[in-house]
Amino acid sequence: MSDALLITVAGVGAEVMRTQQPHLPLLPEEVGEEYARAYAAGATIGHVHGRRPDGTPTQDLETFRAYSDAIRKRCPILQQFSTGGAVGMGVEERIPALELKPDMATLTLGTCNFGDDIFENSLPTIRTILERIRKYQIVPELEIFDVGMLATADVLFAKGLLTPPAHFDFVLGVPGAAAATAENLTHFARAIPAGCTWTVAGIGRRQTAMATMAIAMGGHVRVGFEDNIFYRKGELADSNARFVERVVRIAREVGREPATIEQARQILRIPLTSAA
Ligand code: KMH
Ligand code: ZN
């Protein structure tokens, strides 16, 4: 295990609105500034969703281009584009920005309930996204919201559509999917093929507990407004960087340092050729 800790900032998301979190970045300059703050605090991966100026979610190519340029102008954080978008989007609507060749892109390996909604990822949807990811030689992050999605990963490995070692993100605590418990995290971390790496994204008030467990277990961490808007009970965070700072403090207490960009590229096997 490398001791270097990957910290992903998921600072925009597709569901949280300004009415809930007034510091949510929406305009490209706001996203660029926010991701630069998170990078300065120790994040090495920026998970990117698109928003229109009024806050509604969009996976539009030009929005991603503007966000990506604004981030790159300010910091070298690795860029991971969402292919999940928002619930209800069709597959082709979710993936046009992949032609910008970001460092990474997400790939969710199954359908689950998502609160009152359904996050749809049928096998044909997964295959379409994966083909696009492979076309542009982007490093995927395999998003696992529930236990059946681990079985789909095994199928894709067996068919040679994915090749281990791969990087996983366990998203735990979405209402309707796997809960953010120590038992689930332990099971998921044990279930993936040897040599694979993983991050945990704990949703809501379980974010810090899940991050702390991941740090102790040798995994990696995702934080940010996409998953959690409160710094502590009843107190909104004033920046995504606050979450990153807290994770860095916890990690240092147990002897782990945030990864540098170079270390992150090595851990994730991201070549230097990505354009975004
Ligand atoms: N917005 C969620 C429904 C991803 O980024 O790939 C899905 C999501 C996953 O955020
Ligand atoms: Zn996302």
XYZ file of C-alpha atoms and ligand atoms in Angstrom:
287
model
C 0.000 0.000 0.000
C 1.177 3.491 -0.786
C 0.793 5.750 2.228
C 0.006 8.725 0.002
C -3.664 9.640 0.334
C -5.767 10.543 -2.682
C -8.315 13.191 -1.775
C -11.052 13.834 -4.303
C -13.083 17.010 -4.068
C -16.634 16.608 -5.384
C -17.423 20.257 -5.063
C -20.307 20.838 -7.473
C -22.489 17.741 -7.905
C -25.810 17.715 -9.689
C -28.387 17.775 -6.939
C -27.411 20.268 -4.217
C -28.735 23.772 -4.909
C -27.636 27.254 -3.772
C -30.752 27.503 -1.646
C -29.296 24.650 0.445
C -25.595 25.583 0.248
C -24.944 29.270 -0.572
C -21.230 28.608 -1.284
C -21.948 26.107 -4.058
C -19.824 27.153 -7.077
C -21.737 27.483 -10.353
C -19.932 29.833 -12.745
C -16.638 28.638 -14.269
C -14.594 31.192 -12.299
C -16.295 30.104 -9.084
C -15.585 26.447 -9.820
C -11.972 27.268 -10.740
C -11.443 29.214 -7.506
C -13.121 26.570 -5.383
C -11.073 23.720 -6.876
C -7.881 25.757 -6.504
C -8.708 26.211 -2.799
C -9.311 22.481 -2.450
C -6.043 21.726 -4.267
C -4.138 24.099 -1.970
C -5.658 22.258 0.999
C -4.478 18.851 -0.296
C -6.964 17.529 -2.868
C -5.457 15.958 -5.993
C -8.601 14.956 -7.908
C -11.476 17.241 -8.837
C -14.739 15.428 -9.619
C -16.619 17.654 -12.047
C -20.328 18.073 -12.796
C -21.778 20.838 -14.950
C -24.284 23.493 -13.895
C -26.011 26.285 -15.739
C -25.750 29.746 -14.127
C -29.173 29.172 -12.531
C -27.850 26.002 -10.885
C -29.720 23.428 -12.968
C -27.517 20.447 -13.875
C -26.102 20.036 -17.375
C -23.538 17.717 -18.945
C -23.073 20.116 -21.857
C -19.641 19.991 -23.516
C -19.113 23.755 -23.466
C -19.906 23.970 -19.766
C -17.305 21.298 -19.055
C -14.803 23.046 -21.331
C -15.286 26.311 -19.436
C -15.020 24.585 -16.032
C -11.996 22.572 -17.105
C -10.171 25.639 -18.458
C -11.012 27.657 -15.349
C -9.671 24.906 -13.082
C -6.539 24.270 -15.167
C -5.735 27.988 -15.262
C -5.588 28.021 -11.473
C -4.220 24.627 -10.403
C -2.950 21.254 -11.687
C -5.594 19.156 -9.870
C -6.443 16.007 -11.857
C -9.833 16.349 -13.495
C -12.405 13.595 -13.236
C -15.560 14.205 -15.275
C -18.857 12.772 -14.122
C -20.655 10.532 -16.588
C -23.488 10.065 -14.116
C -24.801 13.589 -14.506
C -28.136 14.055 -12.792
C -30.897 11.494 -12.324
C -33.173 11.318 -15.346
C -30.548 12.207 -17.971
C -30.198 9.905 -20.979
C -26.882 8.203 -21.622
C -25.868 10.284 -24.661
C -26.683 13.456 -22.727
C -24.280 12.374 -19.990
C -21.087 11.850 -21.991
C -20.362 14.472 -24.687
C -17.637 16.152 -22.600
C -15.487 13.008 -22.651
C -14.090 14.218 -25.961
C -12.142 16.771 -23.879
C -10.116 13.777 -22.641
C -10.122 14.448 -18.901
C -7.675 12.571 -16.678
C -10.489 10.385 -15.354
C -14.200 9.746 -15.805
C -16.686 7.992 -13.573
C -18.516 4.814 -14.563
C -21.365 3.658 -12.328
C -21.831 -0.097 -12.507
C -25.554 -0.447 -11.962
C -28.952 1.067 -11.294
C -30.097 2.075 -7.823
C -32.708 4.096 -6.062
C -31.504 7.626 -5.375
C -33.862 9.104 -2.826
C -37.206 9.346 -4.598
C -35.503 8.966 -7.996
C -33.792 6.198 -9.934
C -30.153 6.487 -11.013
C -30.323 4.435 -14.192
C -27.278 2.482 -15.346
C -28.440 -0.569 -17.290
C -25.811 -2.785 -18.875
C -26.317 -1.141 -22.295
C -25.815 2.260 -20.623
C -22.648 1.007 -18.901
C -21.320 -0.419 -22.179
C -21.974 2.855 -24.032
C -20.152 4.919 -21.405
C -17.294 2.439 -21.172
C -16.836 2.433 -24.958
C -16.549 6.229 -24.906
C -14.102 6.114 -21.987
C -11.980 3.584 -23.857
C -12.199 5.539 -27.122
C -10.540 8.536 -25.462
C -8.224 6.386 -23.309
C -9.518 7.934 -20.105
C -8.839 6.261 -16.750
C -12.190 5.153 -15.296
C -13.247 5.364 -11.686
C -15.751 2.584 -11.003
C -18.618 3.931 -8.908
C -20.178 1.349 -6.582
C -23.390 2.400 -4.854
C -24.619 -1.066 -3.937
C -23.360 -4.615 -3.629
C -24.674 -5.879 -6.981
C -22.480 -3.362 -8.741
C -19.437 -5.297 -7.513
C -20.749 -8.326 -9.390
C -21.023 -6.238 -12.551
C -17.392 -5.190 -12.118
C -16.449 -8.879 -12.019
C -18.409 -9.512 -15.237
C -16.636 -6.635 -17.001
C -13.251 -7.874 -15.774
C -14.077 -11.422 -16.942
C -15.084 -10.160 -20.387
C -11.883 -8.121 -20.653
C -13.838 -4.858 -20.936
C -12.068 -3.650 -17.795
C -8.589 -4.667 -16.804
C -7.428 -4.787 -13.206
C -5.909 -3.035 -11.403
C -8.749 -0.522 -11.471
C -9.768 2.279 -9.154
C -13.126 2.092 -7.368
C -15.221 4.665 -5.533
C -17.598 3.266 -2.911
C -20.464 5.721 -2.590
C -22.056 4.820 0.729
C -25.133 6.362 2.268
C -27.294 7.316 -0.716
C -30.911 6.796 0.413
C -31.999 3.620 -1.377
C -28.497 2.173 -1.852
C -25.820 0.722 0.449
C -25.603 2.338 3.874
C -22.474 4.101 5.111
C -21.450 1.460 7.649
C -18.114 -0.015 8.664
C -19.413 -3.467 7.680
C -20.313 -2.385 4.143
C -17.043 -0.545 3.631
C -15.055 -3.548 4.841
C -17.006 -5.914 2.620
C -16.630 -3.714 -0.467
C -12.905 -3.178 0.110
C -12.348 -6.932 0.436
C -14.469 -7.820 -2.590
C -12.458 -6.042 -5.278
C -9.595 -7.763 -7.114
C -6.106 -7.683 -5.609
C -4.099 -4.651 -6.642
C -7.149 -2.444 -7.169
C -7.384 0.829 -5.257
C -10.441 2.477 -3.744
C -11.914 5.696 -2.461
C -14.932 6.117 -0.210
C -17.523 8.849 -0.591
C -19.627 8.907 2.554
C -22.900 10.704 2.040
C -24.257 13.309 4.433
C -23.259 13.203 8.077
C -21.356 9.940 7.548
C -18.765 11.665 5.340
C -16.121 12.174 8.034
C -16.635 8.778 9.676
C -16.269 6.992 6.338
C -13.224 9.095 5.434
C -11.584 8.290 8.772
C -12.148 4.564 8.250
C -10.754 4.710 4.730
C -7.649 6.514 5.939
C -7.057 3.817 8.558
C -7.749 0.991 6.096
C -5.369 2.196 3.386
C -8.094 3.494 1.085
C -8.653 6.978 -0.257
C -11.215 9.699 0.372
C -13.788 11.833 -1.415
C -15.373 14.870 0.208
C -17.353 17.863 -1.003
C -20.716 19.540 -1.406
C -21.912 16.845 -3.818
C -21.995 14.438 -0.885
C -22.336 16.644 2.177
C -22.963 20.354 2.762
C -22.519 20.564 6.553
C -19.165 20.963 8.272
C -20.810 19.657 11.439
C -24.400 19.267 12.618
C -26.284 22.499 11.931
C -23.246 24.332 10.468
C -22.880 24.708 6.717
C -19.310 24.479 5.401
C -18.150 27.770 3.874
C -15.949 26.004 1.303
C -15.184 22.521 0.010
C -11.642 23.181 1.187
C -12.768 22.920 4.818
C -13.557 19.233 4.280
C -10.204 18.663 2.593
C -8.375 20.406 5.453
C -10.112 18.188 7.992
C -9.235 15.005 6.089
C -5.604 16.101 5.870
C -5.496 16.697 9.630
C -6.948 13.244 10.342
C -4.619 11.574 7.838
C -1.522 13.202 9.328
C -2.495 11.938 12.771
C -2.143 8.377 11.451
C 0.932 9.014 9.336
C -0.545 9.549 5.892
C 0.207 12.574 3.738
C -1.948 13.833 0.885
C -0.687 12.535 -2.453
C 1.109 14.875 -4.802
C -0.166 15.084 -8.374
C 2.729 12.895 -9.463
C 1.934 10.271 -6.825
C -1.743 10.381 -7.778
C -0.862 9.766 -11.420
C 1.230 6.776 -10.369
C -1.413 5.307 -8.069
C -4.142 5.735 -10.686
C -1.951 4.960 -13.706
C -2.876 8.226 -15.402
C -0.486 9.036 -18.252
C 0.717 12.576 -18.850
C -1.217 12.812 -22.116
C -4.699 13.757 -20.850
C -5.871 17.033 -22.322
C -8.210 18.384 -19.622
N -25.647 12.696 -9.573
C -25.802 11.309 -9.301
C -27.161 10.845 -9.695
C -21.255 10.357 -11.100
O -20.857 11.495 -10.946
O -20.774 9.606 -11.955
C -24.779 10.466 -9.960
C -23.369 10.831 -9.811
C -22.386 9.817 -10.276
O -23.015 11.890 -9.346
Zn -20.871 12.845 -9.222
